[in-house]
Coordinates of C-alpha atoms in Angstrom, one line a residue:
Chain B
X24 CA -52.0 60.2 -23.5
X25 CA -48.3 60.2 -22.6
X26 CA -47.2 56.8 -21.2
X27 CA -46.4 57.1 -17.6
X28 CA -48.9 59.7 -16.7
X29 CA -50.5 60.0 -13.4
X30 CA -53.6 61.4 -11.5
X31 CA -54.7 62.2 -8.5
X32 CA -58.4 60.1 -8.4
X33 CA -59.1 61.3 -4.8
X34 CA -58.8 64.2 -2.9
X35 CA -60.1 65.5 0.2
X36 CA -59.9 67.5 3.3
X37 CA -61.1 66.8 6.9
X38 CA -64.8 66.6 7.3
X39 CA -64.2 69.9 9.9
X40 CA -61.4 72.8 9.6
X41 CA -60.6 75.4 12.0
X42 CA -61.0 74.4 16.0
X43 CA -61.3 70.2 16.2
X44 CA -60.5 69.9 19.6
X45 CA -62.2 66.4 19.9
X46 CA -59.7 64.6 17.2
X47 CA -56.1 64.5 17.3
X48 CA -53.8 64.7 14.8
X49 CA -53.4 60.8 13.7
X50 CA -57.3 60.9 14.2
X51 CA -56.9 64.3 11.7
X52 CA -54.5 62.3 9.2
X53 CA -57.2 59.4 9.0
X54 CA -60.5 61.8 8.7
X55 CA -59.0 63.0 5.8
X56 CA -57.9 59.6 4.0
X57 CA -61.4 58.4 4.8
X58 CA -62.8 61.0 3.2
X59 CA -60.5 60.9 0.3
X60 CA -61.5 57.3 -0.2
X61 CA -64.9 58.1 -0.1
X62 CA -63.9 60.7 -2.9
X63 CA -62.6 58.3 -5.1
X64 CA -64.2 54.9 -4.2
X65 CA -61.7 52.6 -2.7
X66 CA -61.0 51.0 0.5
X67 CA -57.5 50.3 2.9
X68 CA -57.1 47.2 1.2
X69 CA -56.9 49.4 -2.0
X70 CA -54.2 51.4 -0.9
X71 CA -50.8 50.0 -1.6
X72 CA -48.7 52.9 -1.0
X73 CA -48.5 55.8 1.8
X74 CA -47.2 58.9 2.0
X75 CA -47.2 61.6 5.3
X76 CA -45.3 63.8 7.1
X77 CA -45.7 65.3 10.6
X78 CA -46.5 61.2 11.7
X79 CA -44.5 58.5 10.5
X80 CA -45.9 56.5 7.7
X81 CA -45.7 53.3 9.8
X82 CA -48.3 55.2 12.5
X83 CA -50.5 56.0 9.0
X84 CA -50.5 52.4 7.7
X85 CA -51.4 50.8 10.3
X86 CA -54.3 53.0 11.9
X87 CA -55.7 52.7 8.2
X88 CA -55.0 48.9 8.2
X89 CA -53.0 49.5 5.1
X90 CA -50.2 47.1 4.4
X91 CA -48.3 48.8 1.7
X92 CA -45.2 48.2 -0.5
X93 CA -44.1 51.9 -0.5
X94 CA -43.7 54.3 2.4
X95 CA -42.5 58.0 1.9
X96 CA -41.7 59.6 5.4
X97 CA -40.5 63.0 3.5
X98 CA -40.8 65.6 6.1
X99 CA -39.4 68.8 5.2
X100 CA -42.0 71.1 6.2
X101 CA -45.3 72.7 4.8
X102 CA -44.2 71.9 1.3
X103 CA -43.7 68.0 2.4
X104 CA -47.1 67.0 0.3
X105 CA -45.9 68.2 -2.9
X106 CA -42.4 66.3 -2.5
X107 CA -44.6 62.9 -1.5
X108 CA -46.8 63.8 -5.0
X109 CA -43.4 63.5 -6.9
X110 CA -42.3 60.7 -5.3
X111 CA -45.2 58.7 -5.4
X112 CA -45.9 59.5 -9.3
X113 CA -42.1 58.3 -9.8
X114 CA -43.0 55.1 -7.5
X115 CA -46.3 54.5 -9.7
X116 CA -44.1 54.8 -12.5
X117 CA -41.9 52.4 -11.0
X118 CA -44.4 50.0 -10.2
X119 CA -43.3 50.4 -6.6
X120 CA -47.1 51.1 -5.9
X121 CA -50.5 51.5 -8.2
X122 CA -52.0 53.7 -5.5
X123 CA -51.0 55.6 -2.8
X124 CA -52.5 57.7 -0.1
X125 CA -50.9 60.9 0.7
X126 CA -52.1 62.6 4.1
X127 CA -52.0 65.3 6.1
X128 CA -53.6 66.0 9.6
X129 CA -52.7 68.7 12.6
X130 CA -53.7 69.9 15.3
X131 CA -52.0 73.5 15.0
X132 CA -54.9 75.1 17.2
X133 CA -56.0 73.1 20.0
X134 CA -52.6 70.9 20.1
X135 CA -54.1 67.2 20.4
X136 CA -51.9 64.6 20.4
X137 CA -49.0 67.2 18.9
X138 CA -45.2 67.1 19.1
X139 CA -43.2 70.0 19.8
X140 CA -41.5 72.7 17.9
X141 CA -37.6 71.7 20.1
X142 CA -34.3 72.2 18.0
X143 CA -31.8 70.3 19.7
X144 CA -29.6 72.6 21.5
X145 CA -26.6 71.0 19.5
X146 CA -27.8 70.8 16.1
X147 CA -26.7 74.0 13.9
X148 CA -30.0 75.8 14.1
X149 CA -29.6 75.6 18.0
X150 CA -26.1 77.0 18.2
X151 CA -26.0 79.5 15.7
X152 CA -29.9 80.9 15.5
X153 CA -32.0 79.9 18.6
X154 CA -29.7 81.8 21.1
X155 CA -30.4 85.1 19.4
X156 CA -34.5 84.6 20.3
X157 CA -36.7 83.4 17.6
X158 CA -40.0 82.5 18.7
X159 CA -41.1 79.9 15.9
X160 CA -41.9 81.0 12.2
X161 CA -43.0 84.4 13.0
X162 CA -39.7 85.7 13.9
X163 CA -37.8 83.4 11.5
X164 CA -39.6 83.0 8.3
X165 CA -39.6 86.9 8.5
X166 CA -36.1 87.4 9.0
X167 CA -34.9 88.2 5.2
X168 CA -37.4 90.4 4.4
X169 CA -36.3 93.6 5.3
X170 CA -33.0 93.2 3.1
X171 CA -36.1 92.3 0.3
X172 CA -38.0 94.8 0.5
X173 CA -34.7 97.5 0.3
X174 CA -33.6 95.8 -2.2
X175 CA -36.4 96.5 -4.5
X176 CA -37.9 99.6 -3.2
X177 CA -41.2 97.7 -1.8
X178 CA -43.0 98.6 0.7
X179 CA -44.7 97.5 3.9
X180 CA -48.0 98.5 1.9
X181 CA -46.6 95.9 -0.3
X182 CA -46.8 93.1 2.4
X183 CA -50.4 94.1 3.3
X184 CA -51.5 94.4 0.3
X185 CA -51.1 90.8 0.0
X186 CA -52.9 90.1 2.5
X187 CA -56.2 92.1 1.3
X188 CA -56.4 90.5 -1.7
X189 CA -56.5 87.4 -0.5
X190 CA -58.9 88.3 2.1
X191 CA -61.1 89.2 -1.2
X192 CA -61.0 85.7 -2.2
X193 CA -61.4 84.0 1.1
X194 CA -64.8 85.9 1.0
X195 CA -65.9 83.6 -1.9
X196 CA -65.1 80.4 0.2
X197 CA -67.4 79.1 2.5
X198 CA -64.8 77.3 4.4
X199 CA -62.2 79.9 4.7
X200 CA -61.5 81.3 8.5
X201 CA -61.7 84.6 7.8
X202 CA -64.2 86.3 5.8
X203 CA -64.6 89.8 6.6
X204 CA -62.9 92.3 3.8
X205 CA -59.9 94.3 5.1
X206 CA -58.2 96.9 3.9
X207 CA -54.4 98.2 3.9
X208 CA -54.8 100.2 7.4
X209 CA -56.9 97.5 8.7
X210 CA -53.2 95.1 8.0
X211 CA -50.5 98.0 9.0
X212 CA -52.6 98.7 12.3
X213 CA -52.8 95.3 13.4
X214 CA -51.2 93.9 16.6
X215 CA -47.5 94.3 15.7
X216 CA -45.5 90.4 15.8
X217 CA -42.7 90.3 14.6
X218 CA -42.0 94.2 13.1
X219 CA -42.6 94.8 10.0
X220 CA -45.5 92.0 10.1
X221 CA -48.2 92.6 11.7
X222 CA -50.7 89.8 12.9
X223 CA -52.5 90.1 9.5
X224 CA -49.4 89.4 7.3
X225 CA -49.6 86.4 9.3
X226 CA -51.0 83.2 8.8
X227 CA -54.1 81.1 11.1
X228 CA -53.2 79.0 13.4
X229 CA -55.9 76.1 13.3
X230 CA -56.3 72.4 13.3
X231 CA -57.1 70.0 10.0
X232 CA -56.2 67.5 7.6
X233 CA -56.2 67.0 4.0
X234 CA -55.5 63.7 1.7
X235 CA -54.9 63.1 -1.8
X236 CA -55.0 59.2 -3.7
X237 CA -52.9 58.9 -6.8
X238 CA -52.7 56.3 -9.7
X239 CA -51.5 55.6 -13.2
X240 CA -53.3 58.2 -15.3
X241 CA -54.6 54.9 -17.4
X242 CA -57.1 53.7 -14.6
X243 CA -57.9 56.7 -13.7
X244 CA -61.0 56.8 -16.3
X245 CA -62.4 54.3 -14.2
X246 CA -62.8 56.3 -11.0
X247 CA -65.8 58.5 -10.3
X248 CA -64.0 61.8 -9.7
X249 CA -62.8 64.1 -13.0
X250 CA -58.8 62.6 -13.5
X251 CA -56.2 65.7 -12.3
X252 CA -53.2 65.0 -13.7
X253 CA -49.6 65.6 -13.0
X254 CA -48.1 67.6 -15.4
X255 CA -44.8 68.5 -13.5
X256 CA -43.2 68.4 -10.8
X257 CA -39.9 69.4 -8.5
X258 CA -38.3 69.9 -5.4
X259 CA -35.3 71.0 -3.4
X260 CA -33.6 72.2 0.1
X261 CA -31.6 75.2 0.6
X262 CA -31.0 75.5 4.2
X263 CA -32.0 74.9 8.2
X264 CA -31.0 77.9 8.9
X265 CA -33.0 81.2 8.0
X266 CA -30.0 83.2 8.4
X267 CA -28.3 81.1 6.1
X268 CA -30.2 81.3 2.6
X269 CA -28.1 81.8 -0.4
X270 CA -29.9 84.8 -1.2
X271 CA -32.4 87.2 0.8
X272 CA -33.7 88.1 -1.9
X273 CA -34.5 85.1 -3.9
X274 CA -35.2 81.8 -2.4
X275 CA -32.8 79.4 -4.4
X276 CA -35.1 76.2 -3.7
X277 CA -38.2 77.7 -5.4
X278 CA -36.3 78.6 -8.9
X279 CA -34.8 75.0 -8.3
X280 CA -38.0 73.6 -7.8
X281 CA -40.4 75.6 -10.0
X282 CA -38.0 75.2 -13.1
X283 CA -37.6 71.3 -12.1
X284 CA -41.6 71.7 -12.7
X285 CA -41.8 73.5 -15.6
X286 CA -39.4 71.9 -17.7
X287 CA -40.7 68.7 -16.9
X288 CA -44.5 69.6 -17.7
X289 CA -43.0 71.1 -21.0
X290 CA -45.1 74.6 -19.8
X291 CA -43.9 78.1 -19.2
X292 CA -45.6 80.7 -16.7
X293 CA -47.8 81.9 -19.2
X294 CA -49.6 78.4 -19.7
X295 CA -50.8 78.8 -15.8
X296 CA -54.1 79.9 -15.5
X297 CA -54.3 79.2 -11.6
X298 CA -51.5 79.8 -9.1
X299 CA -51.1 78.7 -5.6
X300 CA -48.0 80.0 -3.2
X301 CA -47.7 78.8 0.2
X302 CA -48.5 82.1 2.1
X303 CA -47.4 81.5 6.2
X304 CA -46.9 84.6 5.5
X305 CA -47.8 87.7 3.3
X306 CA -43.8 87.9 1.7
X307 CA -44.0 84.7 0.5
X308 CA -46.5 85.0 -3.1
X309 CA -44.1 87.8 -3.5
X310 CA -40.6 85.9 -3.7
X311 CA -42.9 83.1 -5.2
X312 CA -44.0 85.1 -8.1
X313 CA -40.5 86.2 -8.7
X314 CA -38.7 83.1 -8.4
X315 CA -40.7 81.1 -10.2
X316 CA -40.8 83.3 -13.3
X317 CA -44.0 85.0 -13.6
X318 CA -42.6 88.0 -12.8
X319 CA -39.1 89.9 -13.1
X320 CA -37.4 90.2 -9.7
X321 CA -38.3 93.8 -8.4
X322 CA -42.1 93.3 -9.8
X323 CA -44.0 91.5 -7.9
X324 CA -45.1 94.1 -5.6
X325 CA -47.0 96.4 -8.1
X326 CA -48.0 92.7 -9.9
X327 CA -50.2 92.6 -7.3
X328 CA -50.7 95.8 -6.2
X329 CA -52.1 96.2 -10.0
X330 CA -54.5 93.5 -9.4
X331 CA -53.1 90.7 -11.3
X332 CA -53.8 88.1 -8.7
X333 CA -57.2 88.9 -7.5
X334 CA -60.7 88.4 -8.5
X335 CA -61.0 89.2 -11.9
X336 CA -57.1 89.5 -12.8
X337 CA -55.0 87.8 -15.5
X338 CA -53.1 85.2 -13.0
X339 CA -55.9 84.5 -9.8
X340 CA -53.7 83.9 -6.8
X341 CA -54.4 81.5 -3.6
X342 CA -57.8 81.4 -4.8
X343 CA -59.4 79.8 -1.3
X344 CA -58.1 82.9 0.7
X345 CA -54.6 81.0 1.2
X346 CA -52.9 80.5 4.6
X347 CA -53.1 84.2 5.4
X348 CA -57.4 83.9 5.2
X349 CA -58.4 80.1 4.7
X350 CA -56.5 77.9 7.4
X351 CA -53.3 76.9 8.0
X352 CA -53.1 73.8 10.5
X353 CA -48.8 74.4 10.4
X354 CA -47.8 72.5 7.4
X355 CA -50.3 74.5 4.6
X356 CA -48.9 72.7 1.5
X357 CA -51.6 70.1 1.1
X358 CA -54.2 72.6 1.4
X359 CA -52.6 74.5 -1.6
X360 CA -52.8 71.1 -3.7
X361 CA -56.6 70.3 -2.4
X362 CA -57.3 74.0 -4.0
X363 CA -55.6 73.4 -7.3
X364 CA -57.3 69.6 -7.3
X365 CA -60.7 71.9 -7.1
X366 CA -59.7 74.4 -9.4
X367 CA -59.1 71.1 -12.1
X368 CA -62.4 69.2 -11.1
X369 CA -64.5 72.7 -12.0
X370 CA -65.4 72.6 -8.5
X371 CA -63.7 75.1 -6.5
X372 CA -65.6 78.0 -4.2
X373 CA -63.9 80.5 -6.0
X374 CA -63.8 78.8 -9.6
X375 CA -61.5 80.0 -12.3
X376 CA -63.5 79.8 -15.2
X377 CA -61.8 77.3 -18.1
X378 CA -58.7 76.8 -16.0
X379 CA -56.7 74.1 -17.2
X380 CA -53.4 74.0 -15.6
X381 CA -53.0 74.8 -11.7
X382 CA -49.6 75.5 -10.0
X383 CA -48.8 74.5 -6.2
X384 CA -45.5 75.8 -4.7
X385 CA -45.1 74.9 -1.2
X386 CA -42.4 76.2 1.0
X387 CA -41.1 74.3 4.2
X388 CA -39.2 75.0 7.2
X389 CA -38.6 78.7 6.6
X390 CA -37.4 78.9 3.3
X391 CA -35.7 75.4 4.3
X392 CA -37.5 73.4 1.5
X393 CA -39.5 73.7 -1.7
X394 CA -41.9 71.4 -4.0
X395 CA -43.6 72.4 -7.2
X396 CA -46.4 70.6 -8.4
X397 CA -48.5 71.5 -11.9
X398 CA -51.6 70.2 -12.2
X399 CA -53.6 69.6 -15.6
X400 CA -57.0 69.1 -16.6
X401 CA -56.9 67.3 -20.4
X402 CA -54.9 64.2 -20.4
X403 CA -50.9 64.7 -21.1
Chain L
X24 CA -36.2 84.8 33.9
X25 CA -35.7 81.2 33.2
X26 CA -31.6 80.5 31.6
X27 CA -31.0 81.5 28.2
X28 CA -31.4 79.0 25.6
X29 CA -27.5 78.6 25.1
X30 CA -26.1 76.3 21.8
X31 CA -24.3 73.0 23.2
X32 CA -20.8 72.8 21.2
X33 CA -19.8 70.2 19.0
X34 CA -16.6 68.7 18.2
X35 CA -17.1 70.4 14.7
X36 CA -17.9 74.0 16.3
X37 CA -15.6 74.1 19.3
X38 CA -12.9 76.5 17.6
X39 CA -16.0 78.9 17.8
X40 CA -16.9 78.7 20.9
X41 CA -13.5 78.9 22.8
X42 CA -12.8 81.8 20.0
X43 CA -16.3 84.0 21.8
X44 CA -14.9 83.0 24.9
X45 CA -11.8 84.2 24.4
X46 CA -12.7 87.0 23.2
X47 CA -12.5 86.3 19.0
X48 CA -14.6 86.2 16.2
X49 CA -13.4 82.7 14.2
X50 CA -14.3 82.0 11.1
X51 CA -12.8 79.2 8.9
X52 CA -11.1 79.9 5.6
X53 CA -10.0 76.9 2.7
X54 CA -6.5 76.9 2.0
X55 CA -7.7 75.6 -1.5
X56 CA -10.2 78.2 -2.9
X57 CA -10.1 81.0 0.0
X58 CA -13.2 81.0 0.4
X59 CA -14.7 82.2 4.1
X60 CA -17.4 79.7 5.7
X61 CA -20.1 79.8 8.3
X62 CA -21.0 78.0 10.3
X63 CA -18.3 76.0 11.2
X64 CA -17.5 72.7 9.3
X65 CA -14.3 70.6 8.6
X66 CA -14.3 71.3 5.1
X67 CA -15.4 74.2 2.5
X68 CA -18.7 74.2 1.1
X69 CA -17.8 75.9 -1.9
X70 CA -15.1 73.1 -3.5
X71 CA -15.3 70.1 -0.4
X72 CA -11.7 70.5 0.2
X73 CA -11.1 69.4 3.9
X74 CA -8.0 71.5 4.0
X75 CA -9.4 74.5 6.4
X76 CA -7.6 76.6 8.9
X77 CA -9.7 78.5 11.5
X78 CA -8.7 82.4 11.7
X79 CA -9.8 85.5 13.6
X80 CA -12.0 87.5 11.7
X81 CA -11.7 91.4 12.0
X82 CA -15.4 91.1 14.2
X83 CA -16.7 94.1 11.7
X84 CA -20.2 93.7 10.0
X85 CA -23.4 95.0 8.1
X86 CA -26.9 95.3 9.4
X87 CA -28.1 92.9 6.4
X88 CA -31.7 92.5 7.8
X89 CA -34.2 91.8 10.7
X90 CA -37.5 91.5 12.4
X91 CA -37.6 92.8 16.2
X92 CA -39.9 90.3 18.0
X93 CA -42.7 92.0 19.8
X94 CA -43.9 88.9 22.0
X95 CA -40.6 88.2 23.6
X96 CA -39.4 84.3 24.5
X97 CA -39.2 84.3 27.9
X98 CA -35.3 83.8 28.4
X99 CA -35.4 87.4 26.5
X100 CA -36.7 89.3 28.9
X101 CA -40.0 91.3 28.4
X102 CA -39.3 94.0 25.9
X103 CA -39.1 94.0 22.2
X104 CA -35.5 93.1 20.9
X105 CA -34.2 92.6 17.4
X106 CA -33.4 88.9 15.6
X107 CA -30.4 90.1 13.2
X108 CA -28.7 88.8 10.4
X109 CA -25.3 90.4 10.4
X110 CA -22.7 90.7 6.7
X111 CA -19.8 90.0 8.5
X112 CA -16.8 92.1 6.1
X113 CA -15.1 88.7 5.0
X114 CA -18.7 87.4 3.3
X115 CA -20.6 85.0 5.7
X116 CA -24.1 85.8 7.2
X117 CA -24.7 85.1 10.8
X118 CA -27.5 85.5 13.2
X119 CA -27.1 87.5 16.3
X120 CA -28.6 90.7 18.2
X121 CA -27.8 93.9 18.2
X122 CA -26.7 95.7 21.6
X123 CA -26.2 99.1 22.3
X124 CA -28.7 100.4 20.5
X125 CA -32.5 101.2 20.7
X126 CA -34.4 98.5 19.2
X127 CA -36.8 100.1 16.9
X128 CA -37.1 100.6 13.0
X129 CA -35.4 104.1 13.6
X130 CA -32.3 103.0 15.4
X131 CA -32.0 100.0 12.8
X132 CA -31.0 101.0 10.2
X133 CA -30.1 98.5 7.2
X134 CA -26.3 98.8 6.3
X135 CA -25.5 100.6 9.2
X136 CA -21.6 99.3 10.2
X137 CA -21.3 96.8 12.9
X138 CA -19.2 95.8 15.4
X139 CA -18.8 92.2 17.5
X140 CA -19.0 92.2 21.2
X141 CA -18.8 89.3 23.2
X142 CA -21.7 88.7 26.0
X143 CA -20.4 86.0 28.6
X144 CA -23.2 83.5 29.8
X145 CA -21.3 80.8 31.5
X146 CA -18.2 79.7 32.1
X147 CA -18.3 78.5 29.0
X148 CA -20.6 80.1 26.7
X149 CA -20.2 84.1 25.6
X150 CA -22.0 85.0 22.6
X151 CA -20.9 87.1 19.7
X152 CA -23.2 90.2 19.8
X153 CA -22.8 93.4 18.0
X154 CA -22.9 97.2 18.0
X155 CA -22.9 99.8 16.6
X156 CA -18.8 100.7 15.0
X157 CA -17.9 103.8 16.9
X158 CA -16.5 106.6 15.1

């Protein structure tokens, strides 16, 4: 084994997805992180490092009774999770912790105990983007994809197609939201949003939590769960302003990020044999595939549309029906990593048969923020 | 109609905001590399040289991309309207709407030429907008 490997030992989502009105979302972060102890074994007192975003990781510690040596607040978004998994395998690494809890809980649905979405009227988002009428992610998240889809001759068939193939795998998984197949009309003819997306390029809205525990690779052996380990990982920010990316075409944190990951994991695309990309909404697997290299730019679109990333196809693609068809509670990225986690264990809904190395890209704040994380399943 | 949700100036962004009310598109410029910034900052993003002068930009643009909002925020009124990015012809992107024009698919056209029109909220706010260039 390469020295300085880590694992995640525990992972788990909250004992309920979908409508949890009776918890709110501290009481979402800690159903998780019990459960994920559960997973794995250990207690509070085990737990020397913590990691969340959406709550501060002082409201996490102490609800758990965890009194840590390491604290990551990182909050940039959906993708937050896979930027506290890189952290907290450097901090391992650094013996800043042995083993730290990394949560997620919200109540995107019923709104317990939730903040707000406010930009301060002063801040740069507020003077230059919020007069002109965005209503939240729908209407900003969205904003470059016209440019996109000129640019390469897609389609708005391309965006829904997406969204069908994913429903095709949400079918598989028990848990997921939405179930019922769709098909291309069933996407275009939808309630119209934010044109071109239509509610089904769209992701859920619903409340839940998810946790992950991570150690040195060594002692993982000695817990009860089959060791994940962390092959590779990377981050970056572009901007906090939609209108302000680099590139409408490209998003400049994921190439960052993903060939942060892939350099570091010593891996190419064509090692991954399971693929997860944060999908708020039905553009985003496509700029994903592209900027992460396993596609050129201006093929993603038939990629899919050829069936690569569905059942049965060379590269299977948000494999628990994604944000689009599984849940998404408002920050999706841990959910993304609990699916890859499954995929590793061999005990997925929707299992990729042999997999060995999973990839998580998260996204945050609207093309703000990215964090890669590749996942193995044989000891680095 | 509750107020429009208007941006709150800072010392940083003032030159903009006295430019829309006076009727002028400002952008900022180095004086070491050239290059054209937005939004406003004291110094260029390109090569952090704080040596920037503020100048009137020609107020002509691209359509460079959009979504038109079907479930209107409330200060917007009750009908569907556009959330634009804008090319402006020195280089910068900027968020806006588009006025004078139908807001539909068919009417939007990407690339179509642009230009800025200035939509007075308050005394001291007026927001660059833009049209479609005549002629």
């Amino acid at each position: 084994m390469k020295p300085k490997s880590v694992a995640v030992v525990g992972a788990a989502e909250t004992t309920k997805m979908g409508r949890i009105p009776d918890v709110s979302v501290i009481g979402l972060h800690a159903d998780a992180a019990l459960n994920a102890m559960a997973d794995c074994g250990l207690k509070p007192s085990d737990i020397d490092g913590v990691a969340c975003a959406g709550i501060s990781p002082v409201e996490l510690a102490h609800y758990l009774g965890i009194k840590p040596t390491y604290a990551d607040g990182t909050s940039v978004g959906g993708c937050s999770f896979m930027l506290h998994v890189r952290h907290a395998a450097a901090a391992i690494n650094e013996g800043l912790a042995t083993t730290i809890l990394i949560t997620h809980g919200e109540s995107g649905r019923s709104r317990v105990g939730a903040g707000g979405f406010a930009r301060s009227a002063s801040s740069l988002a507020g003077q230059f983007e919020m007069p002109y009428g965005p209503v939240g992610p729908p209407t900003m998240f969205t904003v470059p994809v016209l440019r996109y889809l000129k640019t390469y001759g897609y389609t708005v068939e391309d965006l829904a197609n997406v969204a069908v193939i994913q429903r095709e795998w949400a079918a598989l998984n028990p848990r997921a939201s939405f179930k019922d197949p769709i098909t291309v009309d069933d996407v275009l003819n939808a309630d119209m949003i934010a044109w071109p997306f239509t509610k089904l390029m769209c992701c859920l809205v619903t409340d839940g939590g998810g946790a992950l525990i991570l150690t040195s690779a060594e002692r993982a052996k000695d817990f009860p769960q089959k060791p994940v380990y962390i092959l590779g990982t990377g981050e970056s920010v572009e901007t906090p302003m939609v209108s302000q990316m680099y590139d409408f075409n490209s998003s400049t944190a994921f190439r960052i990020s993903g060939a942060k990951a892939f350099k570091e994991a010593g891996l190419t695309p064509a090692d991954v044999d399971h693929l997860m990309i944060y999908d708020a909404f039905a553009h985003l697997p496509l700029y994903g595939l592209e900027d992460l290299g396993f596609v050129k730019p201006g093929e993603a679109a038939a990629f899919v549309r050829e069936r690569n990333t569905a059942i049965g196809g060379k590269l299977p693609l948000n494999t628990n029906g994604g944000g689009l068809s599984y849940m998404h509670s408002g920050m999706y990225g841990m959910y993304a990593l609990q699916e890859s986690v499954r995929q590793m264990r061999g005990t997925a809904a929707a299992q990729v048969k042999g997999a060995k190395v999973s990839l998580s890209q998260g996204v945050g704040g609207m093309f703000a923020a990215a964090g890669t994380v590749i996942f193995g399943n044989e000891a680095p | 109609m509750p107020p429009r949700m208007l941006p709150d100036p800072t010392p940083e962004t003032r030159h903009f905001w006295d430019g829309c009310k006076e009727g002028e598109l400002r952008l900022q410029r180095c004086t070491a590399c050239q290059e054209s910034y937005f939004p406003p900052r004291p110094f260029c993003p390109k090569c952090a040289c704080r040596e920037v002068e503020v100048y009137k930009a020609s107020g002509k643009a691209v359509l460079w991309s959009y979504v038109i909002n079907h479930r209107p925020r409330p200060d917007m009124g009750t009908e569907p309207y556009a959330i634009a990015v804008v090319k402006l012809a020195e280089g910068p992107t900027m968020m806006t709407n588009i006025v004078d024009c139908a807001q539909t698919p068919e009417a939007l056209q990407l690339d179509m030429p642009l230009a800025v029109s200035f939509a007075k909220q308050t005394d001291d706010i007026s927001l660059p907008l833009f049209a479609p260039a005549k002629g």
